[in-house]
Amino acid sequence: GKRAFVAGVADDNGFGWAIAKSLAAAGAEILVGTWVPALNIFETSLQRGKFDESRKLPDGSLMEITKIYPLDAVFDNPDDVPEDIKSNRRYAGSTNWTVQEVAESVKRDFGSIDILVHSLANGPEVSKPLLETSRNGYLAALSASSYSYVSLLKHFLPLMNPGGSSISLTHVASERIIPGYGGGMNSAKAALESDTRVLAFEAGRKHKIRVNTISAGPLRSRAAKAIGF
Ligand code: ZID
């Protein structure tokens, strides 16, 4: 069977959860990466059976998540983590959650994966029009929503089996004006799409790994509700 690492699952409402379920239904083993500040509530809800109804697979069995890794995809290694995050109460309880450390942990625990899913985005100023977006807000959107994919793929490639596949989720706002999707998120998705072409070329040649991004239709996920969709 195949093994998948799905980054960006913190409840049962988003694309990451749905993709994990489809992969589980097709027989894949599921590992997830959960944003550190959301880890506690996700693990607790899962343990208490809150997601049992939505864990149901077509054959009646429940999706098993073999392991949940804390992850913050805006940091590549411990040297990148600023003091205020290190000492933040929501982060202090977890360890090894930078991208490089998560890849190392997965390698140590399982050796290899076949499928990498990037289902995460964040734009702190998403509700601001581009004309009112700060430099920091814009760069943070790119860091969390675009470079996070470059970084994940870079660090997971060495443990991906040849013939494997990687996907991310993009947004039509990369090519059309979508008022309300501000803060540089349009730019972040345009970067994600352009990077997908380059990464497909590079990872395809070097490691025989496919790289794609899917421009899905709207889904009332937590992230979508937060921006009023
Ligand atoms: P979600 O909240 O389930 O997933 C986002 C996840 O990212 C959450 O679990 C966060 O905890 C996690 N996260 C945030 N920051 C970090 C970080 N630094 N490190 C690790 N994890 C982090 O929401 P979702 O399912 O909507 O989002 C998944 C992907 O789908 C994202 O890339 C979205 O941009 C993308 N996407 C979603 C929608 C949608 O409808 N929900 C659309 C397009 C793309 C969309 O809104 N027409 C109109 C609208 C749309 C599509 C078409």
Short mmCIF file of N, CA and C in Angstrom, two decimals, residues 36 39 70 90-97:
data_model
loop_
_atom_site.label_atom_id
_atom_site.label_comp_id
_atom_site.label_asym_id
_atom_site.label_seq_id
_atom_site.Cartn_x
_atom_site.Cartn_y
_atom_site.Cartn_z
N VAL A 36 0.53 23.66 14.67
CA VAL A 36 0.80 23.50 16.11
C VAL A 36 -0.32 24.10 17.00
N LEU A 39 -3.29 21.79 17.23
CA LEU A 39 -3.03 20.36 17.49
C LEU A 39 -3.86 19.78 18.63
N PRO A 70 2.79 17.48 14.73
CA PRO A 70 2.66 18.94 14.81
C PRO A 70 3.53 19.57 13.73
N ARG A 90 1.19 27.87 23.25
CA ARG A 90 0.60 26.90 22.32
C ARG A 90 1.66 26.10 21.56
N TYR A 91 2.89 26.61 21.55
CA TYR A 91 3.96 25.91 20.84
C TYR A 91 4.86 25.11 21.78
N ALA A 92 4.97 25.62 23.04
CA ALA A 92 5.94 25.06 23.97
C ALA A 92 5.67 23.59 24.29
N GLY A 93 4.41 23.16 24.20
CA GLY A 93 4.06 21.79 24.52
C GLY A 93 4.44 20.78 23.44
N SER A 94 4.84 21.26 22.26
CA SER A 94 5.18 20.35 21.16
C SER A 94 6.64 20.53 20.77
N THR A 95 7.19 19.51 20.13
CA THR A 95 8.57 19.61 19.66
C THR A 95 8.67 19.14 18.21
N ASN A 96 9.77 19.49 17.58
CA ASN A 96 10.09 18.99 16.24
C ASN A 96 9.02 19.30 15.20
N TRP A 97 8.51 20.53 15.22
CA TRP A 97 7.41 20.87 14.31
C TRP A 97 7.82 21.75 13.13
#
